[in-house]
Short mmCIF file of C-alpha atoms and ligand atoms in Angstrom, two decimals:
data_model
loop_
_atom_site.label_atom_id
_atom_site.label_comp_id
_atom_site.label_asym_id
_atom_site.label_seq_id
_atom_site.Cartn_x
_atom_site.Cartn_y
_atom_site.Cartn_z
CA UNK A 979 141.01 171.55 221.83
CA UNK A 980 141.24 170.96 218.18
CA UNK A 981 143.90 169.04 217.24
CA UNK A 982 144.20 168.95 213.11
CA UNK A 983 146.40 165.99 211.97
CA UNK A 984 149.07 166.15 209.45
CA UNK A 985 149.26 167.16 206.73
CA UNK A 986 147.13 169.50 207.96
CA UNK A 987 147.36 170.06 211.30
CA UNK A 988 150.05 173.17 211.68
CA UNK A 989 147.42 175.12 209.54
CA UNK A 990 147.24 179.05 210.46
CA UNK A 991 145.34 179.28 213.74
CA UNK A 992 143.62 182.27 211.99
CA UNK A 993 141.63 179.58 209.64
CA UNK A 994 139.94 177.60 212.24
CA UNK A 995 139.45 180.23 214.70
CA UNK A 996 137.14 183.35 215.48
CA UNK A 997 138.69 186.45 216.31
CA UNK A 998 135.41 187.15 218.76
CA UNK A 999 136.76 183.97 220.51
CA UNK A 1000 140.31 184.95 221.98
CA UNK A 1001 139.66 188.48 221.67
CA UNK A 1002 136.47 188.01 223.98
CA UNK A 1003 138.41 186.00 226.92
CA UNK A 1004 138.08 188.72 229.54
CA UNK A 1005 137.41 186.14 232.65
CA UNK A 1006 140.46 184.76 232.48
CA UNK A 1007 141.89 185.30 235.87
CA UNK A 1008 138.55 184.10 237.04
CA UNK A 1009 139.00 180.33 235.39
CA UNK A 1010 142.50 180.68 236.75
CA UNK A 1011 141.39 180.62 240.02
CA UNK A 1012 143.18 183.35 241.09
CA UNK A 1013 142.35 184.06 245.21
CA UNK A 1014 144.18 185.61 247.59
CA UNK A 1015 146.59 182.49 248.11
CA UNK A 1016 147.49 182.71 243.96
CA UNK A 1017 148.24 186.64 244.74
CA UNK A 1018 150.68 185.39 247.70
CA UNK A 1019 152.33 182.94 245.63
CA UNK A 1020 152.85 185.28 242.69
CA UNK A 1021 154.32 188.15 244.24
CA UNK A 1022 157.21 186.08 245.72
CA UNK A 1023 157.71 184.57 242.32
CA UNK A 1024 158.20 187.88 240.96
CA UNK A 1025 161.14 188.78 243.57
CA UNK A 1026 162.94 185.30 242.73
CA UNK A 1027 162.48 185.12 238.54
CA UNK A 1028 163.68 188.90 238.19
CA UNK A 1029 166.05 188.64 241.13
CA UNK A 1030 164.84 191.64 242.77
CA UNK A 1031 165.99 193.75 239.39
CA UNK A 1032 163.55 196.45 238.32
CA UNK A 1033 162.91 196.37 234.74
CA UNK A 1034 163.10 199.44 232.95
CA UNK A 1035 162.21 200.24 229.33
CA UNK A 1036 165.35 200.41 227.07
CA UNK A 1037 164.08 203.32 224.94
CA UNK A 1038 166.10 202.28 222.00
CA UNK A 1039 163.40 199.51 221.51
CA UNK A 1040 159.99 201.39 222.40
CA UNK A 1041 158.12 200.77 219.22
CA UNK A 1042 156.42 204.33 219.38
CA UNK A 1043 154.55 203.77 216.07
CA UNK A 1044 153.06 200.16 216.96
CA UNK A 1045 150.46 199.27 220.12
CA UNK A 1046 151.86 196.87 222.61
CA UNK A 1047 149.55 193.44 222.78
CA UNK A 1048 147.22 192.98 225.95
CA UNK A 1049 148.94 191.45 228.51
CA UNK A 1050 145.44 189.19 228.47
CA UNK A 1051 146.09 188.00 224.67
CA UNK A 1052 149.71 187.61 225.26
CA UNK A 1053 149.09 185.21 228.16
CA UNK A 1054 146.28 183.29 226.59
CA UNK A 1055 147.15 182.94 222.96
CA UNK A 1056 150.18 180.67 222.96
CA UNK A 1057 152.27 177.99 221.38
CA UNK A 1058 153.82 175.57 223.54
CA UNK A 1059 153.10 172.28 221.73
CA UNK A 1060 154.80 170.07 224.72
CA UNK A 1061 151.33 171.14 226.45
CA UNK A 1062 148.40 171.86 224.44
CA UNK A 1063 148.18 172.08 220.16
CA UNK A 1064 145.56 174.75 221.05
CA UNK A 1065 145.96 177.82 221.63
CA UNK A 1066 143.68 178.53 224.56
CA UNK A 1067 144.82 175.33 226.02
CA UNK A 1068 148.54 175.79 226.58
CA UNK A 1069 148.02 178.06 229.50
CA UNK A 1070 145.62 175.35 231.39
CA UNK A 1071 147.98 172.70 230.57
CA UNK A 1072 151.00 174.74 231.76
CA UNK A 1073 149.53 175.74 235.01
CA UNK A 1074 148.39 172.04 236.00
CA UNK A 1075 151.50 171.91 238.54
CA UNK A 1076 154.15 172.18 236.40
CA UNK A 1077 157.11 173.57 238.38
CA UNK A 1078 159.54 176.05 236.78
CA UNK A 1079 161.50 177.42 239.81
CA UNK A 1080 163.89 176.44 240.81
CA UNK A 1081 165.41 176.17 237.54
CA UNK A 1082 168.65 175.39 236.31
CA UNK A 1083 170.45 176.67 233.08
CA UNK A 1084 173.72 174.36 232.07
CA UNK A 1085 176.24 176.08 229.45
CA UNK A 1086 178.29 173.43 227.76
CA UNK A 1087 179.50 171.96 224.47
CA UNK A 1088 182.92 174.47 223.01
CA UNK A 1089 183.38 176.50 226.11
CA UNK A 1090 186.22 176.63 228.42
CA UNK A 1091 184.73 174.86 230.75
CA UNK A 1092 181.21 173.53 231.24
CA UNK A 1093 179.12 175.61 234.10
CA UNK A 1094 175.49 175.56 235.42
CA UNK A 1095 173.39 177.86 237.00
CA UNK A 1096 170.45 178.58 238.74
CA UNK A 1097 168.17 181.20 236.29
CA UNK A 1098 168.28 183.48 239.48
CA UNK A 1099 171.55 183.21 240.21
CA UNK A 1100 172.53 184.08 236.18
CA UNK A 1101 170.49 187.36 236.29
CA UNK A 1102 172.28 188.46 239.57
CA UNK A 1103 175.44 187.77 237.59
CA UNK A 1104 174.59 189.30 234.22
CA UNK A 1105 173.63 192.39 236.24
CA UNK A 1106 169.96 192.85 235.73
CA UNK A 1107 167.52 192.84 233.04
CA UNK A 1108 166.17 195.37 230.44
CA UNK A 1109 162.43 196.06 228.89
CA UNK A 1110 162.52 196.01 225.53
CA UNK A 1111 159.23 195.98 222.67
CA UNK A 1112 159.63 193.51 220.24
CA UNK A 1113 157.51 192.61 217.56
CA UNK A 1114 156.66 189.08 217.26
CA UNK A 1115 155.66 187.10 214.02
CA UNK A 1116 154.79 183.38 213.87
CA UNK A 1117 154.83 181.84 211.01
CA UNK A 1118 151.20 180.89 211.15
CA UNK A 1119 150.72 184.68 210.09
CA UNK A 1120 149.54 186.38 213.17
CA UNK A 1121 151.57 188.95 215.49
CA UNK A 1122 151.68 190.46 218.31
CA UNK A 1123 153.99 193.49 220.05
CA UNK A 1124 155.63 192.57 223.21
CA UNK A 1125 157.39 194.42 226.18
CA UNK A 1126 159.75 191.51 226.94
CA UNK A 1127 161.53 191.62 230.45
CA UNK A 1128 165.36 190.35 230.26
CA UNK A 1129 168.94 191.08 228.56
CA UNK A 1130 170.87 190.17 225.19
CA UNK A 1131 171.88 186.85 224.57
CA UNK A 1132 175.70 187.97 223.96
CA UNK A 1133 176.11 188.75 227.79
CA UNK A 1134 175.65 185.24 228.60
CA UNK A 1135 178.06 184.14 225.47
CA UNK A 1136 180.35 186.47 227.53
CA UNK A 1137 179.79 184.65 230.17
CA UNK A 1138 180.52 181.36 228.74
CA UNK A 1139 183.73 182.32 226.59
CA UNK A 1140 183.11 180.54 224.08
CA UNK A 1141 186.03 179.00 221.20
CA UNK A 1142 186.72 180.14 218.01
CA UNK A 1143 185.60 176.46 216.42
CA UNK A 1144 182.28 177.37 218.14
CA UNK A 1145 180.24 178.31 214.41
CA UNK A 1146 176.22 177.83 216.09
CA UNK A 1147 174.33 177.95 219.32
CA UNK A 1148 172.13 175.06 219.99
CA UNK A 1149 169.09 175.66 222.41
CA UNK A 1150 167.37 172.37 224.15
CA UNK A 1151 163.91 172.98 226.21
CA UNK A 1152 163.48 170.69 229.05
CA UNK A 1153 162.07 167.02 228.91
CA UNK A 1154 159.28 165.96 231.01
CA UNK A 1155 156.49 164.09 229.42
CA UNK A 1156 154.73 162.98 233.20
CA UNK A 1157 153.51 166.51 233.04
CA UNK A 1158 154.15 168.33 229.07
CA UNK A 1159 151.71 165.17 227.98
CA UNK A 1160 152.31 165.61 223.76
CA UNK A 1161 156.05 165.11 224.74
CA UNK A 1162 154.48 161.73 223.92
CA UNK A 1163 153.41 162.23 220.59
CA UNK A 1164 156.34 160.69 218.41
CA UNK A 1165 155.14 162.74 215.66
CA UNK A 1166 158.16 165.37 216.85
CA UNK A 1167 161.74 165.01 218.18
CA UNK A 1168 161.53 165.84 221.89
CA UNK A 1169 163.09 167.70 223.78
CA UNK A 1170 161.90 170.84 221.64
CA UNK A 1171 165.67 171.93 219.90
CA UNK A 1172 166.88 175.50 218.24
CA UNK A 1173 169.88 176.93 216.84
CA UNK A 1174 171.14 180.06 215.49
CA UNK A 1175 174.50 181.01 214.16
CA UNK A 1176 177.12 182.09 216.36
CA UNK A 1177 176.94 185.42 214.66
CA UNK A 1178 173.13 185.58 214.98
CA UNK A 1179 173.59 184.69 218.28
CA UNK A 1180 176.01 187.72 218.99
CA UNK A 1181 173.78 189.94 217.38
CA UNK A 1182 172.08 192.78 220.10
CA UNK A 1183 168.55 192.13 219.30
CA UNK A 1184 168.79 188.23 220.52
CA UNK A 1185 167.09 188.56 223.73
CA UNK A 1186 166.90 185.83 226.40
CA UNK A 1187 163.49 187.25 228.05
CA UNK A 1188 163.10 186.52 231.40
CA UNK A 1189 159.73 188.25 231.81
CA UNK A 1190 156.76 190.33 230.19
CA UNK A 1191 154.92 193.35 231.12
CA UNK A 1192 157.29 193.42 234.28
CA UNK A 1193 156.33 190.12 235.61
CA UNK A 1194 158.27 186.88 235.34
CA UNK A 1195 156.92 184.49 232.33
CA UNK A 1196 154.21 182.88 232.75
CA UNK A 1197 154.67 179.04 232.78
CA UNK A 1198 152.63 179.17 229.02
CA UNK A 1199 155.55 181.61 227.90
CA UNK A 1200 158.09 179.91 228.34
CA UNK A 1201 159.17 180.11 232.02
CA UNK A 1202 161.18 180.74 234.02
CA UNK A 1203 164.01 181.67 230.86
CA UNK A 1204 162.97 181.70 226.59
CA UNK A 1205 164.86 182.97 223.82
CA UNK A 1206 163.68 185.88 221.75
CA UNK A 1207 164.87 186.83 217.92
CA UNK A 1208 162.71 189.22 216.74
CA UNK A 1209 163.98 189.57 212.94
CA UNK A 1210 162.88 185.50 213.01
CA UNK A 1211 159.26 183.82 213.03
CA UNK A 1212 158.30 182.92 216.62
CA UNK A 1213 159.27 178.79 216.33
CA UNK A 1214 163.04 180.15 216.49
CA UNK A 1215 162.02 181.78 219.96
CA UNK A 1216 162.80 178.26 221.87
CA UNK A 1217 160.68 178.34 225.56
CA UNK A 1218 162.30 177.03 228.82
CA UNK A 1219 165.57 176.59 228.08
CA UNK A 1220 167.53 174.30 230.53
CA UNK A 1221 170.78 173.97 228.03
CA UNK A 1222 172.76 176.10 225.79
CA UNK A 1223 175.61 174.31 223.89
CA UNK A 1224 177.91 175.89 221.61
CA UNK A 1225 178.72 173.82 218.59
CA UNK A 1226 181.10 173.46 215.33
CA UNK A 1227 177.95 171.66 213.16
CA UNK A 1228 174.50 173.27 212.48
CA UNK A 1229 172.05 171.62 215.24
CA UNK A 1230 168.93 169.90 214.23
CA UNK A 1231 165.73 171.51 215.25
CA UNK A 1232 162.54 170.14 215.85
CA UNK A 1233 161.12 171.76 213.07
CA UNK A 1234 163.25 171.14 211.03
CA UNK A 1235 163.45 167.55 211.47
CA UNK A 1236 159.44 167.39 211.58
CA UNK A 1237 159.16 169.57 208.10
CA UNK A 1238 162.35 170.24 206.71
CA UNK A 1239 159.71 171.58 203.54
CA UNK A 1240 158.30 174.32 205.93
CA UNK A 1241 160.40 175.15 208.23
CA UNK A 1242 164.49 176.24 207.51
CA UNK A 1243 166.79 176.61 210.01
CA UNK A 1244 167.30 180.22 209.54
CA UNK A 1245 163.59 181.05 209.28
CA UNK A 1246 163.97 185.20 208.98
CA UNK A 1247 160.65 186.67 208.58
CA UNK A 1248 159.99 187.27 204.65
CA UNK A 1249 157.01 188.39 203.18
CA UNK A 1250 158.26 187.46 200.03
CA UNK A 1251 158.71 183.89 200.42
CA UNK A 1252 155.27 182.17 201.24
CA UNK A 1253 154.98 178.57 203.36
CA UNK A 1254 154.16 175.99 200.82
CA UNK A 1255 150.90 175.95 202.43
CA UNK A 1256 149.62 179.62 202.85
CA UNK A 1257 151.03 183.28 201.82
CA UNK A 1258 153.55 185.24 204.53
CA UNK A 1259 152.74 188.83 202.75
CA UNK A 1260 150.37 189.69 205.15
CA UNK A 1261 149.66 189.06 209.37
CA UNK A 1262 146.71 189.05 211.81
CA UNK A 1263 147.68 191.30 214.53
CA UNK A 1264 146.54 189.72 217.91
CA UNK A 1265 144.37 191.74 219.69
CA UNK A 1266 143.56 193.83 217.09
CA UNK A 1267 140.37 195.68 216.11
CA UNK A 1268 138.14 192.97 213.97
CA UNK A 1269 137.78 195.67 210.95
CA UNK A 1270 141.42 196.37 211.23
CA UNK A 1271 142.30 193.55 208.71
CA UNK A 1272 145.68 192.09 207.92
CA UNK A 1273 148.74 194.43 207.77
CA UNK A 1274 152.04 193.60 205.35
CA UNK A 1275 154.65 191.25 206.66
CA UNK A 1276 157.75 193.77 207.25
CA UNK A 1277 160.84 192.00 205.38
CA UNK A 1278 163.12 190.50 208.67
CA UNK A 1279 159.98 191.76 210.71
CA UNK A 1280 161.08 194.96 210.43
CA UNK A 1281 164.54 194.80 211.75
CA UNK A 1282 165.99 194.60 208.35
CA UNK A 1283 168.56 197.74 208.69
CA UNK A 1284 169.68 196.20 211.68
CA UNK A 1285 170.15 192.54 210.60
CA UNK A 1286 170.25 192.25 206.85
CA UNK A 1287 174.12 192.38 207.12
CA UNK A 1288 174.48 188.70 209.06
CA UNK A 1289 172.72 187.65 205.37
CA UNK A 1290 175.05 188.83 202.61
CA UNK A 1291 175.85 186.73 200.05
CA UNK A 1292 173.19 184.11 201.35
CA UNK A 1293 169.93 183.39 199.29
CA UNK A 1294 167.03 183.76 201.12
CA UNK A 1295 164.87 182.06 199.08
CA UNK A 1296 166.89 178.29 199.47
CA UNK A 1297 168.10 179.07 203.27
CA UNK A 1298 164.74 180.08 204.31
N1 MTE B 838 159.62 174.72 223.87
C1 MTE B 838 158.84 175.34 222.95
N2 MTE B 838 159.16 176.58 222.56
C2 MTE B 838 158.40 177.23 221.66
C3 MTE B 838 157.26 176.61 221.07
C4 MTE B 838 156.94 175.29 221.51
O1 MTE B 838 155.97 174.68 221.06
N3 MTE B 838 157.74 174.71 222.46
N4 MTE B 838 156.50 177.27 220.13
C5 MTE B 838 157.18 178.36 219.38
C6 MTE B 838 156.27 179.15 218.57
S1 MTE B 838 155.67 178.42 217.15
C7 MTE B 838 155.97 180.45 218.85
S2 MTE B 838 155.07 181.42 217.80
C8 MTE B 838 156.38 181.05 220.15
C9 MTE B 838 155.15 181.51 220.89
O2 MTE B 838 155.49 182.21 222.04
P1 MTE B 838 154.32 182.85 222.93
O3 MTE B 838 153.33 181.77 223.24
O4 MTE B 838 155.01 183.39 224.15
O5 MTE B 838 153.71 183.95 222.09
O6 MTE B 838 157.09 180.15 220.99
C10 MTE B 838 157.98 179.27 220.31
N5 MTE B 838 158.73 178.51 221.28
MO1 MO B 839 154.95 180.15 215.85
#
């Protein structure tokens, strides 16, 4: 694990390490110790996190043009800085008996009344879940494509009814620092915090994924529930969510709070406004062939026909 310090330490992952080195990770079921018991134990986690829904590609969101990311690199190239600052790490750290079912979800803040579920239990009630293939940018300028497993984050505003004072959503990960060790570090703001606009929020391409590939996330992914918004770099895309409140003032992220310099609160991918520390023209696509090189940053990750309306009249360049 190399952990850089500040001011340095959230430095592109592509600067300090190999391609050869994550691409080359083939035996990783091996060191996860995978036998027939981890097989037993998987299966019924499948039933349970997907609620016995089948997951079937949305066509709308296929992605014809782009190649979907090896399951492998998706499960073994991660942020989750509550476990591991390294990339490799996070899925060790997650998997050291960390338990993410049963989980419960709690709705509150400017809702008609305040209710709680269990993730299960929310996916029976939404109705089942959707595959859909996102692309996925984080702002350390790498990418990947994913088939995400789950539905649109404006069925569960449905749910919750929310009232017209209610102007943002604010998104709080779960608190344990006996086992998500660097929720010791004082460095950050724990519990890990996001927020989008109630509008953003609304918007059909907010996903909260409840899977990958067909299987329920892996703890490193943000299990057993983690918000998606594609058009956004990855930070926005809070994992393990155990509250949603719905709020009249703009919540404060961890980000934000950490960096307010780097990281904005609306953080849309923009390949035209760099970090102060390195460029966001270009990304490293994950998984990709080494002579393939960088490809351009797509302006709102390439959802900008779809989104660029929720940002009229705002300037990109101050609300980054
Ligand atoms: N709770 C929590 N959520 C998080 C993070 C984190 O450190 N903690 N990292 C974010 C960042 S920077 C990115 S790029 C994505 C990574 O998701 P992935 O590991 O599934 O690709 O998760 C986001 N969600
Ligand atoms: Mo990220």
């Amino acid at each position: 694990m190399h952990l850089i310090v500040p001011p340095s330490w959230r430095l592109p992952d592509s600067a300090v390490t190999p391609e050869r080195i994550y691409l080359g990770r083939r035996h990783f079921l091996k060191t996860l110790g995978f036998g027939l018991a981890g097989v037993a134990l998987l299966r019924e986690n499948i039933f349970a996190a997907t609620a016995g829904f089948p997951s079937k590609l949305n066509p709308d969101y296929r992605l014809a043009d782009l190649t979907l990311t090896k399951e492998n690199a998706i499960l073994g190239y991660n942020n989750f800085y509550e476990f591991s600052y390294s990339k490799e790490g996070v899925r060790v750290e997650a998997n050291k008996g960390w338990k993410t079912e049963p989980w419960k979800l709690e709705i509150g803040g400017l809702i008609a009344k305040p209710l709680t579920f269990d993730v299960n239990e929310l996916v029976k009630k939404i109705g089942g879940i959707e595959q859909r293939n996102y692309r996925h940018r984080c702002v350390e300028a790498w990418s990947m494509v994913v088939p995400w497993d789950g539905f649109p984050l404006r069925k569960l505003i449905a749910l919750a009814e929310p009232k017209s004072e209610a102007r943002f959503v604010k998104f709080t990960s779960f608190y344990d620092p006996n086992v998500a060790t660097n929720q010791s570090d004082s460095r950050f703001t724990w519990p890990y915090v996001e927020g989008l606009t109630i509008d953003e929020a609304q918007h059909e391409l907010a996903f909260l994924a409840t899977g990958i590939y067909g299987k329920p996330l892996a703890n490193q992914n943000g299990a057993p529930i983690r918000l998606v918004v594609p058009w956004k770099y990855g930070f926005k895309g809070i994992k393990s969510i155990t509250r949603i409140e719905f709020t009249s003032e703009q919540p404060q992220t961890l980000w934000n709070l950490a960096t307010p310099s780097e990281y904005g609160f609306y953080a849309n991918v923009n390949p035209n406004v760099d970090h102060p520390r390195w460029s966001q023209a270009r990304e490293r696509v994950i998984g990709g062939s080494i002579f393939e090189g960088k490809k351009p940053t797509l302006m709102f990750n390439g959802y900008e026909k779809e989104v660029a309306a929720l940002y009229k009249g705002l300037d990109l360049k101050k609300n980054f």
